[in-house]
Structures are given as structure tokens and as C-alpha cells.
XYZ file of C-alpha atoms in Angstrom:
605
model
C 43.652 -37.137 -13.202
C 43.697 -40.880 -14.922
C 41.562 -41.869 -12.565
C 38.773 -39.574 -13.462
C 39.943 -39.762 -17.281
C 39.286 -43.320 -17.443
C 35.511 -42.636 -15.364
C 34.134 -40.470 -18.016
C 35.286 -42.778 -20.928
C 32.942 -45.688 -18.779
C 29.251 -46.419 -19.972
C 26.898 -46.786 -17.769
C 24.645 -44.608 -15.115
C 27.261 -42.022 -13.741
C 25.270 -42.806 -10.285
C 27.671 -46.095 -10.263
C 31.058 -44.737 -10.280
C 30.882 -41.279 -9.639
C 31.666 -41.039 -5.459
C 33.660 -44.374 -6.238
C 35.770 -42.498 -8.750
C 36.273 -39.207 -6.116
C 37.051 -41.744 -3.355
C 39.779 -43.325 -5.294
C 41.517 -40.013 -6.608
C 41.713 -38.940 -2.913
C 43.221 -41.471 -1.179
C 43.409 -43.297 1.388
C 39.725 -41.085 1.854
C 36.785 -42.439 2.015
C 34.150 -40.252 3.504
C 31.538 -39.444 1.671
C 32.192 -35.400 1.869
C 34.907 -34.105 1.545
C 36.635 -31.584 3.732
C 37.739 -28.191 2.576
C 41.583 -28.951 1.193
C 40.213 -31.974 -0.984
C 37.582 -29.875 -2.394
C 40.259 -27.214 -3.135
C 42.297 -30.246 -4.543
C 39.427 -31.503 -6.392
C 38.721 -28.627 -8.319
C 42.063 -27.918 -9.207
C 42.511 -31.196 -10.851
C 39.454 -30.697 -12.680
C 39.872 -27.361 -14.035
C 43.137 -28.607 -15.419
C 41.396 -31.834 -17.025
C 39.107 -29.194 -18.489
C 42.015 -27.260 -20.114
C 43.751 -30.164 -21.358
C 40.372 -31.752 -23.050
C 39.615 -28.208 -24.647
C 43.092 -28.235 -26.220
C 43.007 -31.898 -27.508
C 39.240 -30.896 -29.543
C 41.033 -27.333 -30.879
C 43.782 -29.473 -32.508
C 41.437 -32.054 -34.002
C 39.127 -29.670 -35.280
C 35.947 -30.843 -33.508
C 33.634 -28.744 -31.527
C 34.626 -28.666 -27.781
C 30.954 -30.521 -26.826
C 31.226 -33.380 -29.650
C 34.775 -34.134 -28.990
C 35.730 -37.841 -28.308
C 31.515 -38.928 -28.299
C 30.813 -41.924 -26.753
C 27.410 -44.237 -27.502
C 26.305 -45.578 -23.659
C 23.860 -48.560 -23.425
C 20.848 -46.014 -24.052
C 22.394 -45.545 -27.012
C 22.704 -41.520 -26.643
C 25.787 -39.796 -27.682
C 28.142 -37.606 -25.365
C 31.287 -36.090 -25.609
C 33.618 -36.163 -23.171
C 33.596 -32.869 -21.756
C 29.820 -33.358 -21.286
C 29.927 -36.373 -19.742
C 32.805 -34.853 -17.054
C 30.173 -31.821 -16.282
C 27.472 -34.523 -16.075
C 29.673 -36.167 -13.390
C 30.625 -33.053 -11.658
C 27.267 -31.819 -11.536
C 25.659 -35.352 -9.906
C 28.280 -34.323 -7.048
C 27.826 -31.617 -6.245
C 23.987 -31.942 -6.127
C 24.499 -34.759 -3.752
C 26.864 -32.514 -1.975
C 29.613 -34.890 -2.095
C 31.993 -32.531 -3.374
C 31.452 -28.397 -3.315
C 28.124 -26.893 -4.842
C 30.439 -23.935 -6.739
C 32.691 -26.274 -8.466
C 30.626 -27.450 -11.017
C 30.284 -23.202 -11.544
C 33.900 -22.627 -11.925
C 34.194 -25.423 -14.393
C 31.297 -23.788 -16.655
C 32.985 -20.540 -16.253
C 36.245 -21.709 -17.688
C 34.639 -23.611 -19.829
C 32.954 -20.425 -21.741
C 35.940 -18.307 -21.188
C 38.179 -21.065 -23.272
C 35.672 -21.365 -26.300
C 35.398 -19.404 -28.888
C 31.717 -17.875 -29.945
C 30.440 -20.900 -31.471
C 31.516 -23.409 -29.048
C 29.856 -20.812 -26.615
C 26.503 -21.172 -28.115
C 26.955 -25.292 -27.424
C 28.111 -24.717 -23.921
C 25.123 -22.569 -23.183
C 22.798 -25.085 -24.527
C 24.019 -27.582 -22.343
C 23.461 -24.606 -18.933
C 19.952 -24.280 -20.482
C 19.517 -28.036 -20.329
C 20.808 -28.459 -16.839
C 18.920 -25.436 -15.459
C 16.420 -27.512 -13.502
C 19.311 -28.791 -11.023
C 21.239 -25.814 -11.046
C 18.635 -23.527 -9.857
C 18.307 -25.780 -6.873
C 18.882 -24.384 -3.656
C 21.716 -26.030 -2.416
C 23.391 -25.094 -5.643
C 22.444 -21.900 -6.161
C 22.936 -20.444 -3.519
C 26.583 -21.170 -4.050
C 27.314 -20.112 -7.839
C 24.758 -17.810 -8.688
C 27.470 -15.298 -8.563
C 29.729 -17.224 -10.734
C 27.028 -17.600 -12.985
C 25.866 -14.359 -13.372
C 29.601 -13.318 -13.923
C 29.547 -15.980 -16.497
C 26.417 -14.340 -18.784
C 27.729 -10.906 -18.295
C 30.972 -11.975 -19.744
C 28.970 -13.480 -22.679
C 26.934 -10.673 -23.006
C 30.380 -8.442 -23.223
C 31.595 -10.486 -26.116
C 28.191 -10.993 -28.202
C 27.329 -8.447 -30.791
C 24.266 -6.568 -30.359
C 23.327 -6.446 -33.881
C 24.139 -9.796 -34.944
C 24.024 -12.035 -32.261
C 20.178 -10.653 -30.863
C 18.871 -14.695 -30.841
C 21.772 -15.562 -28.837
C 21.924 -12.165 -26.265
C 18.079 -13.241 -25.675
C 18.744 -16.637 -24.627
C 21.030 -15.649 -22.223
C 18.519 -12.515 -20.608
C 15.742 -15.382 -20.671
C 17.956 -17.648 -18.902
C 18.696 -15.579 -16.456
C 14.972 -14.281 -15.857
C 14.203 -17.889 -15.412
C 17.823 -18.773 -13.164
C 17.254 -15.760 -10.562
C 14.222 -15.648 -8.906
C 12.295 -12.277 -9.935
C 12.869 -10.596 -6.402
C 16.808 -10.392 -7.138
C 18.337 -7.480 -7.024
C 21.238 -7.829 -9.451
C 18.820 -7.574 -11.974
C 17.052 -4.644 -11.191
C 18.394 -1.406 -12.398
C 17.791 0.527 -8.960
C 19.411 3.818 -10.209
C 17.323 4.188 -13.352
C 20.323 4.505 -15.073
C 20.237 5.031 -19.141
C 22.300 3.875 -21.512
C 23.535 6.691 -23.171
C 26.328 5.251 -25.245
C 23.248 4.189 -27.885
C 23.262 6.977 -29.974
C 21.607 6.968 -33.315
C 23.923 8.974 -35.802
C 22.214 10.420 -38.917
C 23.630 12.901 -41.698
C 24.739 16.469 -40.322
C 25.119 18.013 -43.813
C 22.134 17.261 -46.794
C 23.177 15.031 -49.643
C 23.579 16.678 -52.536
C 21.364 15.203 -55.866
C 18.455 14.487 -53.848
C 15.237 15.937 -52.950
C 14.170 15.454 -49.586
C 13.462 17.897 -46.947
C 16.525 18.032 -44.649
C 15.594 20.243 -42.345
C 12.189 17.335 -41.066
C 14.585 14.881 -41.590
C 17.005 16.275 -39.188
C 14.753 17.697 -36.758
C 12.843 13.721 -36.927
C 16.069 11.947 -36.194
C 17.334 14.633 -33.334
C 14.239 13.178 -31.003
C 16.491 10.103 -30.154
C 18.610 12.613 -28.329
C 16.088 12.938 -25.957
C 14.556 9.152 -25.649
C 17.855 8.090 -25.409
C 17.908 9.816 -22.252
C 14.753 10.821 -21.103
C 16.042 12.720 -17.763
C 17.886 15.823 -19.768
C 14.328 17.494 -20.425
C 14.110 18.003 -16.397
C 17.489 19.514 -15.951
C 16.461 22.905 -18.158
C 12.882 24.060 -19.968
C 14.670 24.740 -22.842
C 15.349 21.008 -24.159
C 11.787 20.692 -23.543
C 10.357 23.714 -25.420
C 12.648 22.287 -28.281
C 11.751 18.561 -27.730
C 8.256 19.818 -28.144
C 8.557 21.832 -31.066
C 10.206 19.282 -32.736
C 7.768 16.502 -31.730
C 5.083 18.917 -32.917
C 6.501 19.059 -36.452
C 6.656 15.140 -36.458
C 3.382 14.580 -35.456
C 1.981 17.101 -37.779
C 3.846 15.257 -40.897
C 1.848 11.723 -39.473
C -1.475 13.954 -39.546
C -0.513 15.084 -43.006
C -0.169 11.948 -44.305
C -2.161 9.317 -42.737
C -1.763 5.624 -43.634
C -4.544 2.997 -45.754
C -5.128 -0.071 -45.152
C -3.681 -1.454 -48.038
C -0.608 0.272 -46.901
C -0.367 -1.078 -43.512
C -0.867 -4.579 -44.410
C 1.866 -3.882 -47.310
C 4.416 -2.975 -44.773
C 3.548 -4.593 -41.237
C 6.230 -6.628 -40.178
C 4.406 -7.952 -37.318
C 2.722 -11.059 -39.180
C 5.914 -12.201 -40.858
C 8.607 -14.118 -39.715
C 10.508 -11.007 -41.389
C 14.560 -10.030 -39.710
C 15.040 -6.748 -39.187
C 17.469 -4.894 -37.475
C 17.745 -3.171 -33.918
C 18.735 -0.342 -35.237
C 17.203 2.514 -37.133
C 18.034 2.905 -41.071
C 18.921 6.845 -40.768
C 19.779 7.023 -44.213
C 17.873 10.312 -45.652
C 17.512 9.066 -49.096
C 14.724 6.339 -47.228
C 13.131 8.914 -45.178
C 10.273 8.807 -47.690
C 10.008 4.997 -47.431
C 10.268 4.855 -43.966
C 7.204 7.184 -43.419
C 5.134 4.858 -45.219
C 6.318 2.175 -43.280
C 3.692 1.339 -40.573
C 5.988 -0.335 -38.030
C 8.095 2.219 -38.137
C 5.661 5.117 -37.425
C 4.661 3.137 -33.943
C 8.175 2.491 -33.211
C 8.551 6.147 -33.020
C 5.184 7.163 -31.209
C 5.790 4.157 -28.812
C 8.966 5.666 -28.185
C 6.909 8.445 -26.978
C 4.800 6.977 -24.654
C 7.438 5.142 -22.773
C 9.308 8.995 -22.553
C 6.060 10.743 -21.535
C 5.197 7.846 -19.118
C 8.837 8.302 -17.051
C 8.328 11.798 -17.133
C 4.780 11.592 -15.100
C 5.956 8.702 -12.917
C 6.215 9.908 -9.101
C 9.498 8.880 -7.926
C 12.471 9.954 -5.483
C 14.251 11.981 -8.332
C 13.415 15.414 -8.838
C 11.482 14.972 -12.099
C 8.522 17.558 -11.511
C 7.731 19.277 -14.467
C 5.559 23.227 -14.174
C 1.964 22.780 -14.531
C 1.691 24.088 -17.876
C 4.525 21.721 -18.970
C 2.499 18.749 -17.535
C -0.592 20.316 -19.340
C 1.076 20.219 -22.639
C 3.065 17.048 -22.248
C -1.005 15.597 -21.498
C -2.235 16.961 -24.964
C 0.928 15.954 -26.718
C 0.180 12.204 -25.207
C -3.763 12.144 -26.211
C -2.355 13.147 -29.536
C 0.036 10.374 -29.667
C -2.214 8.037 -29.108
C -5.012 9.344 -31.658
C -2.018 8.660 -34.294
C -1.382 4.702 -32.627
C -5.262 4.517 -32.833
C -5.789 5.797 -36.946
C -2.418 3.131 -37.758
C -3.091 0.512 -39.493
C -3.230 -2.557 -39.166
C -5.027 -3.113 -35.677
C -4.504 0.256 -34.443
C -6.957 -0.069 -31.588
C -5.934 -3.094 -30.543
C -2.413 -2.322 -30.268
C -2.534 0.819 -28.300
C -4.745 -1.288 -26.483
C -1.946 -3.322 -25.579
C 0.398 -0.232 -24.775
C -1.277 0.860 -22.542
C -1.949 -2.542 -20.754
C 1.502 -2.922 -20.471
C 2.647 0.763 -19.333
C -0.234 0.208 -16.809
C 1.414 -2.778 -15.655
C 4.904 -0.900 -15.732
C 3.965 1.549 -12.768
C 3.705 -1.422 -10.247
C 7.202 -2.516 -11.127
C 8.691 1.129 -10.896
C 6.891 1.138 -7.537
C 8.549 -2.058 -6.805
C 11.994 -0.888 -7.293
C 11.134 2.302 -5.217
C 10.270 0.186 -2.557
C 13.472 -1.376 -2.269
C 12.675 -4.405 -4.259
C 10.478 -6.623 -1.685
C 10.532 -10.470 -2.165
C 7.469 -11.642 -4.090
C 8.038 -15.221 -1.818
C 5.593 -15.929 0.290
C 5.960 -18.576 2.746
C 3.622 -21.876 2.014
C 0.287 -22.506 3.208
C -0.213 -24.418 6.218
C -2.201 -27.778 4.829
C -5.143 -27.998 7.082
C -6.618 -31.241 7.796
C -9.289 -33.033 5.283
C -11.823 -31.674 7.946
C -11.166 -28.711 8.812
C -12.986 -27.787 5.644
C -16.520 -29.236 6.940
C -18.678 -26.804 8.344
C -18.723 -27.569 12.115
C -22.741 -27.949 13.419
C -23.383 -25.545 16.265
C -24.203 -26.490 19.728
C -27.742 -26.174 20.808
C -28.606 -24.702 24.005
C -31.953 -25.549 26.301
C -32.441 -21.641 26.280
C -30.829 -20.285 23.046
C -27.277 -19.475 23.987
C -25.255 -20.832 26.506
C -25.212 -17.217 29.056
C -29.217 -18.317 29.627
C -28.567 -21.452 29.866
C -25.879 -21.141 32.596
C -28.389 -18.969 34.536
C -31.020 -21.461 34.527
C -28.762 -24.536 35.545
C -27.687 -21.932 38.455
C -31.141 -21.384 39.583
C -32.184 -25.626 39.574
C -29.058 -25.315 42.207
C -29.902 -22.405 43.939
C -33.553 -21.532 43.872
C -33.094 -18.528 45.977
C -30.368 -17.045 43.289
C -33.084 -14.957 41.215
C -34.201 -13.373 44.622
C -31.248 -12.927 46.858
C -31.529 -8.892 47.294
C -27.825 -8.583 47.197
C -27.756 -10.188 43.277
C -27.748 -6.687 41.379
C -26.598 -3.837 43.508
C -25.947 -0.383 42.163
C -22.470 0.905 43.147
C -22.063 3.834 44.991
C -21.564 6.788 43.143
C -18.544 8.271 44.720
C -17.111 4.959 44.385
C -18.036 5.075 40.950
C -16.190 8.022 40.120
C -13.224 7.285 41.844
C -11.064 6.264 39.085
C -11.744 9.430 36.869
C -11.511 11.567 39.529
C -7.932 9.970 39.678
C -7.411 10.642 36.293
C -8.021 14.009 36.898
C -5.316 14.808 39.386
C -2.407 16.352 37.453
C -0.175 14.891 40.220
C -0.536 11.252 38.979
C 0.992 11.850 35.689
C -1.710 10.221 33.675
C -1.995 10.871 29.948
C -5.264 11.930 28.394
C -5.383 8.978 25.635
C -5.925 6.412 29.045
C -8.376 8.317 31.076
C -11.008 6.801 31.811
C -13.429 9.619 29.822
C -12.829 8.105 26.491
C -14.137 4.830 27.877
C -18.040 5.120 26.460
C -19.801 2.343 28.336
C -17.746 3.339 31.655
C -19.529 6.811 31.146
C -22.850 5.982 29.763
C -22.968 3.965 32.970
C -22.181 6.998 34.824
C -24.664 9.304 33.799
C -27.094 6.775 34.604
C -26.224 6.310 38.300
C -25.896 9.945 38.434
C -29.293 10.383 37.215
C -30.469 8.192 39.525
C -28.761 9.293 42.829
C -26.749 12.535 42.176
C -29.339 15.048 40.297
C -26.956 18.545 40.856
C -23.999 16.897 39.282
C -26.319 14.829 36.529
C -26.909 18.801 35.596
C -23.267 19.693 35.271
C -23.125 17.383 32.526
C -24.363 20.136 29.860
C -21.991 23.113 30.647
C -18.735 20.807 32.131
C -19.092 17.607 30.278
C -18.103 14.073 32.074
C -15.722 15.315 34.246
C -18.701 17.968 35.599
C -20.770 15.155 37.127
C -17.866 14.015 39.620
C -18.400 15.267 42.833
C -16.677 17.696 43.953
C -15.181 16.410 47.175
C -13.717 13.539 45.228
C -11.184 15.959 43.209
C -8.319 17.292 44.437
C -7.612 20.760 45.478
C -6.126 22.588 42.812
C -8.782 20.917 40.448
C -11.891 21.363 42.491
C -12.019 24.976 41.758
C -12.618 24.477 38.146
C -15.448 22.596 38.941
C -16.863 24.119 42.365
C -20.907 24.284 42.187
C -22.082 27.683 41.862
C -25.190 28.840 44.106
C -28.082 27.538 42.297
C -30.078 30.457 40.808
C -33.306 28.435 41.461
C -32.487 28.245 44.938
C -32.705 32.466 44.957
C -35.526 32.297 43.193
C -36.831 30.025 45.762
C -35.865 32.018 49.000
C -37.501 35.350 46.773
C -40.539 34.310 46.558
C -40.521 33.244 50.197
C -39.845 36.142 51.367
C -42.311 38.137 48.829
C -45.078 35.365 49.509
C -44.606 36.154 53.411
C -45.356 39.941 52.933
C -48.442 39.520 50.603
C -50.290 36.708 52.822
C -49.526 39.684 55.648
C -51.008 42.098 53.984
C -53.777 40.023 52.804
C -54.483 39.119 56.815
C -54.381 43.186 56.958
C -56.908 43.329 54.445
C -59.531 41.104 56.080
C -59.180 42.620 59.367
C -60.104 46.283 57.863
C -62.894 44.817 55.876
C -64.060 43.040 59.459
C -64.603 46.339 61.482
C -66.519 48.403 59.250
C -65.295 48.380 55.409
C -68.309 46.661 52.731
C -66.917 43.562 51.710
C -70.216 42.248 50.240
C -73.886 42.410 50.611
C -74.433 40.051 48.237
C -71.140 37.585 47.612
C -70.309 35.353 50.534
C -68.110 34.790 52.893
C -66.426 31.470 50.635
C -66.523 33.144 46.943
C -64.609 35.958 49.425
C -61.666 32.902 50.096
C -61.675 31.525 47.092
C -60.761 34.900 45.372
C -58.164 35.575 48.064
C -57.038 32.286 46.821
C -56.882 32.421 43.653
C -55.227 36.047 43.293
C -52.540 35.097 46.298
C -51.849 32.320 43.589
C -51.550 34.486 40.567
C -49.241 36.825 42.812
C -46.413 34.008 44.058
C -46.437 32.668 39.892
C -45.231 36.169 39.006
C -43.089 36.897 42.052
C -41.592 33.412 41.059
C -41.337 34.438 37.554
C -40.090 37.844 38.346
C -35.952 38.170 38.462
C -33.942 39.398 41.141
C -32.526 42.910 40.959
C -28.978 41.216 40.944
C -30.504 39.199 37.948
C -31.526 42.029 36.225
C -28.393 44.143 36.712
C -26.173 40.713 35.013
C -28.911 40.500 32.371
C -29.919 43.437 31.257
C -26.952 44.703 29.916
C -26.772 42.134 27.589
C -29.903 40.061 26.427
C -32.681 43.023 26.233
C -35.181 40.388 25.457
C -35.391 39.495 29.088
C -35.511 42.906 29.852
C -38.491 43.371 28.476
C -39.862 40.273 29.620
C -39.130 41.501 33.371
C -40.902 44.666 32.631
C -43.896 42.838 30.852
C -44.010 40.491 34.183
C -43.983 43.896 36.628
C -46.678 45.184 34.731
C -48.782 42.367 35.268
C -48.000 41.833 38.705
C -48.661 45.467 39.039
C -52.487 45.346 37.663
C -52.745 42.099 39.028
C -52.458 44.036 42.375
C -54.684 47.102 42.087
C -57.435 44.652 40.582
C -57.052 42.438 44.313
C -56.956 46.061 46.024
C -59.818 47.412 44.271
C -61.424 44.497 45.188
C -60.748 44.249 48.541
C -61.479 48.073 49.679
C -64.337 49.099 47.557
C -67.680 48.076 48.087
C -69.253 45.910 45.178
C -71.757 47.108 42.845
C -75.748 46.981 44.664
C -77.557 44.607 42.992
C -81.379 46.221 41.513
């Protein structure tokens, strides 16, 4: 303990003696870190050193951070308790000794001063903050040190000692990085032991209306805690009502401009307290008070702006709630807006920052992420540059290729076995595998969702498979597989019906057969005695033979089956009547050719 007595009573840079000093109290040691038992040691020693310096400035009066000051050769003055932290703290940032230690020291340190000598001490954490927010430092005390503010906090009056609570919230906004969690009220917890007591019974003497002044002040009920108007709809119908009758006294009597400038506080380096004045005998003053009025609609936002934040507590309202907590909240703001002084540029500002307050209640919902990213790569000083593109002999460097193939092989552009079409069973081999409810394969990987592998398809079926090209319309891809590619149980779903044009085909072979027979008929009976014509030839005879035998085969092509007619006519009559229309024809069509082939012509005068 002498050892490191007579160190911190030395001038000089503490760079110089410090390890020498820590080397000479552990002894016969001389490593430059220590192991775990001297750093136990170590601190031990210290803390006591600590306790015994504290007591020697309490009995001489002095303030714990000016006692025993020393000028160095800069000629700047330290105490001696500041100049042990100072040596403590050059330690343990070149991790010679324990990163915590010079933690515990500030803790006792704080914990042995009284209020004043606490506001010192702190000055001298706010001056060091730089090196202990490092790192290697931090990451050991920031426990210790948060325990340390919290216990400051504890002892600090909130009324009287707002500068000093303030330094110690902005210290440790600036200590912990913002991602920490220790910060960040998670539960949305509210502090319910700040009540705001006002007078239950009215004063007697004075004329004031008690009844506004006790429904005004029983609002703080309910922004004190903001989540007992979602546990019943009665506290809201009555925090309604009553908010009603306070904004209706602000619409009553609206604020001047001389009045607002009168009574802003905002432009003064004016104290005021935390706490409301609920004395009733100023509720007259305070109404006229301009900062006060948008304390108490601000107070409204923030309430109305929890109560319409999404979240994972229950905190749905009924739609007609919503609807009047929405007028109430235009209303509100009409009253920030007609405030003087700057009315629209404060609730400008309100509502900047409750805009900005949804992304950090999101943040907290999300489990407080880390806003750290991790560094940028640096890139070269030329990766910058724009790179110049290659030029190719033919454009692009496929074409080019091609053409440096072709100098080699000039017979490359007309080798016939350079672009051959695939066969088209082998083609559809892989869907029709895909299709097979045996091979287990899932819909998502067949290969029917692959576009290009079935435009290609229909193209080579267009080109070499006609019948299952046609499928395509009424069975989609899978139609145009062939059929002896699919497997059994499969290939029924798909087995090509008889094609209806074929029918029509073998009908009007058969019909076609039995007119050109009658036709032959015809001639014969016109050959042995029947007039056929004095006057029109033998070839105008052919060519109308021709020419009706035509007309007959289009209609008997055109005309349906009877097993057509019996599937179709029950249900599309317009065919119906097509068929008949067609029979007709065919029907004059043939006593015309009759007429005209058994009946003499006309004699010519």
C-alpha cells in the first residue's frame, strides 16, 4: 500500500511508473499481466487505499477530489484520489491489471461520498468516458457501471436535483450503445407511483369553479397510466367526457398573442418545476398560461398515440371508440395549432417526433435488433474506374466464337448433323416421367412449369406429331405426350378418342359411292331411249354431272351422322336446325339433278 502511496504523490507522466509501481507491490513478479490471485490482491489493496484516502479528506474538511492536490510539471492540479483512478485506469486499459477494477473503485468511490462529492466524482466518469467506453473495458464493467448510475439515480431528488439526474441519463445514452437492452423498457411498464394530488374538498373564501377544476386535474389519472382505459369502456366514456369539458373551456377562452408571448417559458432561461402547481386558487392563472395549456394537450397526444399503436398487448379499442378518440385528436391539435406563440410550428414538431416514435416502439417489438452494422469492405483506389468493355470482331463474343470455329473448320456451318431436331418421344420422356404417380415426384418440379422446355415442345409437336399438337386445347401440356409413353393407370386419362373427322370421312365415302352409282344408273337409262338433249351436248352433259356430284359430297360432308345428331340434338338446337337446313338442301339439290336427268329439256323455237 506505501508503495502505491508514494506513486501517486510522484510528478511526472503516470506512463513512467505505473507497471513499475504494480511490479514492485507484487513481488518477486514481474510479468507484465497479472494472473487471477494478484488481480484479486490488487484490487483489494486498492479499494482499501480508497477508503482510507476518503476518510483522511472527511476529517480535513476538503472535498474528496481536491484533497492533498498536487501541481505536476504541466503545471495542472490533481488530487490524490484522482491521480490513483488516473493510474488505475492507464492499467487496466493496457490490460496490465483487470478491466473491472478500475469499475469497482468508481463504485465505492460514489457509494462513500456524500451528494456533493458525487457530483465531482461524476464529472471526473464524464471526463474519462472516451476510454471507458472502450471495448476491452466495457465489456467488463458496464454492469458495474450501470449499477453505479442507478444507485445515483436512487439517491438524487427528482425535483431538485433534475440538472444532475440528466447528466447521468445522458451519460448513459452516450456509455451504452443505443441497441442495449438494459435501457429499453421492453414491458411498457408505467410508472404509476407519479401521482399528481390536487384538493378533494373546495376551499372555502374563494370563487373558482371546483367542479372543472377537479374534473381538469382527474385526467392525470389516466395519462399517468394510459393502459386502464382498455381494461373497461367505462374509464373511457368518463376520460372522454371529462376531456370534452377541458377542451371546451380552451375553445371558450382562446389565447392572444400578447398573452402567449407574456407567458411562454420557452424563450427564457426561466426554472420551473417538474411538477404541476395543483393549487385551485391558480387555476385561473394557469389557464392563461400558454405552456401550460400544451403541456396538457401534449399530454394528450402521447395518450391517444399509445392507444392507436399496434402492438402485442391487447389494446384494441371498438370502432366507434377509435372513431371518437380520431375526432377528439383532430381537435387537440386545432387547439396546439390556434396557441400562441408558434402554434403551427410546434405541433409541427409533435408530430415529427411522435412520427419518429412508432419506429422505436416497432423496435422494441422486434426484440430490440442491433443498429451495428459490420464495416465496409475498402475497395481498391480502382475498383471505382469504370472498366472499358472488350470489343469483339462480330459484336459479342458467342459470334465471334462461331466465326473463329468456322476459319478452323470450314465444313462446320454445313455438316448436316450441326442442328438436329430431337425426337419427339424422346422429347417427352422426362414429363411423361413426371407423370407417373409411382415415382413420387412433386408437382412444384415437374417439368410442366418449365416454359421454354414446353414452348419447345409444342413446336416439335407441331412439326412432327399433329393429333397430339391438337390435344393441347382440351388436355393442356400433358395432352400432347403420346400416349404410349405414359404409364398404364395414366394413359386412360389421356387415351385418343376416335376422331370425329375420321367418321365424317368414311360417311361421305360411303354416301359418295352410292351417288356416283346411281349417277352411272342414270346415264345408262338416258343411253337406251330416255331424251337427254337435242340441243345441249354430250360435255355441258359431264360437266353438270360434275358439278352437282360436287355440290352433293360438300353436303353429305357437311351433313352429321345420325349418332351425331342423337349426342347433339338434345342439347345445342342450333345445330339441329343447321342439320335440317343442310337436308333440305341436299334434298332439292337432288330432285333439281333428277329432274334434270329424266326429263327431256325444253325444244328450242
Amino acid at each position: 500500500m506505501d508503495v502505491f502511496r508514494d506513486a501517486i504523490l510522484q510528478r511526472g507522466p503516470i506512463e513512467s511508473f505505473a507497471l513499475k509501481t504494480v511490479q514492485d507491490f507484487i513481488q518477486p513478479q514481474r510479468q507484465t499481466k497479472l494472473a487471477q490471485d494478484e488481480n484479486q490482491m490488487l484490487e483489494n489493496m486498492l479499494r482499501t487505499l480508497l477508503q482510507q484516502l476518503v476518510a483522511s479528506a472527511a476529517q480535513s474538511g476538503e472535498q474528496i477530489m481536491q484533497y492533498g492536490q498536487l501541481i505536476d510539471d504541466d503545471e495542472n492540479v490533481n488530487g490524490q484520489i484522482p491521480r490513483l483512478l488516473d493510474v488505475v485506469l492507464y492499467l487496466c486499459e493496457k490490460e496490465h491489471v483487470e478491466g473491472g477494477m478500475i469499475f469497482q473503485l468508481l463504485e465505492d468511490l460514489t457509494e462513500m461520498s456524500t451528494m456533493k462529492n458525487c457530483k465531482d466524482v461524476f464529472g471526473y466518469i464524464e471526463s474519462k468516458q472516451d476510454i471507458l467506453g472502450k471495448q476491452e473495458l466495457f465489456a467488463r464493467g458496464k454492469l458495474v457501471m450501470l449499477r453505479t448510475c442507478n444507485q445515483l439515480l436512487r439517491r438524487l431528488s427528482k425535483a431538485n436535483d433534475v440538472v444532475f439526474c440528466g447528466r447521468i441519463l445522458m451519460f448513459l445514452a452516450h456509455f451504452f450503445p443505443l441497441s442495449e437492452r438494459s435501457a429499453v423498457n421492453i414491458k411498457g411498464v408505467f410508472n404509476t407511483s407519479n401521482e399528481t394530488k390536487y384538493e378533494k374538498d373546495p376551499p372555502k373564501g374563494i370563487s373558482v369553479d371546483f367542479n372543472f377544476y377537479k374534473t381538469f386535474w382527474s385526467l392525470q389519472e389516466y395519462f399517468c397510466n394510459p393502459a386502464s382505459l382498455t381494461t373497461a369502456s367505462t374509464k373511457w366514456q368518463k376520460f372522454s367526457s371529462s376531456l370534452a369539458v377541458v377542451l371546451n373551456t380552451f375553445d371558450a377562452q382562446p389565447l392572444s398573442e400578447e398573452e402567449g408571448e407574456a407567458n411562454s417559458l420557452e424563450e427564457e432561461a426561466a426554472t420551473f418545476n417538474i411538477k404541476y402547481l395543483t393549487s385551485s386558487k391558480l387555476m385561473g392563472l394557469e389557464l392563461k398560461d400558454s405552456s401550460f395549456r400544451r403541456h396538457i394537450l401534449l399530454q394528450c397526444l402521447i395518450l391517444f398515440d399509445y392507444l392507436r399503436a399496434p402492438g402485442k398487448n391487447d389494446k384494441d379499442l371498438p370502432s366507434e371508440t377509435m372513431e371518437e378518440l380520431k375526432s377528439c385528436e383532430d381537435r387537440v391539435k386545432k387547439l396546439l395549432e390556434i396557441t400562441p406563440p408558434k402554434g403551427k410550428e410546434f405541433l409541427r414538431a409533435v408530430e415529427h417526433i411522435l412520427e419518429r416514435e412508432k419506429n422505436w416502439v416497432w423496435w422494441k417489438r422486434d426484440g430490440c435488433p442491433p443498429f451495428e452494422k459490420q464495416p465496409i469492405e475498402k475497395k481498391s483506389p480502382n475498383a471505382g474506374q469504370k472498366r472499358r468493355r472488350q470489343r469483339w470482331r462480330l459484336g459479342n463474343k458467342e459470334l465471334s466464337q462461331l466465326w473463329r470455329w468456322a476459319d478452323q473448320n470450314p465444313n462446320a456451318l454445313t455438316d448436316s448433323q450441326r442442328v438436329r431436331a430431337p425426337d419427339i418421344a424422346d422429347y417427352w420422356k422426362p414429363l411423361a416421367e413426371d407423370m407417373d404417380p409411382s415415382a413420387g415426384i412433386e408437382d412444384a418440379y415437374h417439368h410442366k412449369n418449365n416454359r421454354v422446355y414446353c414452348w419447345k415442345g409444342l413446336r416439335f409437336a407441331a412439326r412432327q406429331d399433329l393429333e397430339g399438337f391438337s390435344r393441347f386445347t382440351d388436355l393442356g401440356i400433358e395432352g400432347v405426350v403420346p400416349v404410349e409413353l405414359l404409364p398404364p393407370e395414366v394413359r386412360s386419362k389421356y387415351q385418343a378418342k376416335p376422331n370425329e373427322k375420321a367418321k365424317r370421312a368414311k360417311k361421305e365415302e360411303t354416301k359418295s359411292g352410292s351417288l356416283e352409282e346411281e349417277a352411272k344408273g342414270g346415264s345408262l337409262v338416258s343411253a337406251e331411249g330416255t331424251l337427254v338433249g337435242g340441243s345441249t351436248s354430250e360435255a355441258e352433259g359431264e360437266v353438270g354431272r360434275g358439278e352437282s356430284e360436287a355440290m352433293e359430297s360438300d353436303a353429305i360432308a357437311d351433313t352429321p351422322t345420325p349418332e351425331e345428331q342423337q349426342r347433339l340434338g338434345g342439347s345445342d338446337t342450333d345445330n339441329g336446325q343447321e342439320a335440317g337446313q343442310i337436308e333440305d338442301t341436299e334434298t332439292e339439290e337432288g330432285g333439281l339433278m333428277e329432274t334434270d336427268l329424266n326429263h327431256p329439256p325444253m325444244p328450242i323455237s
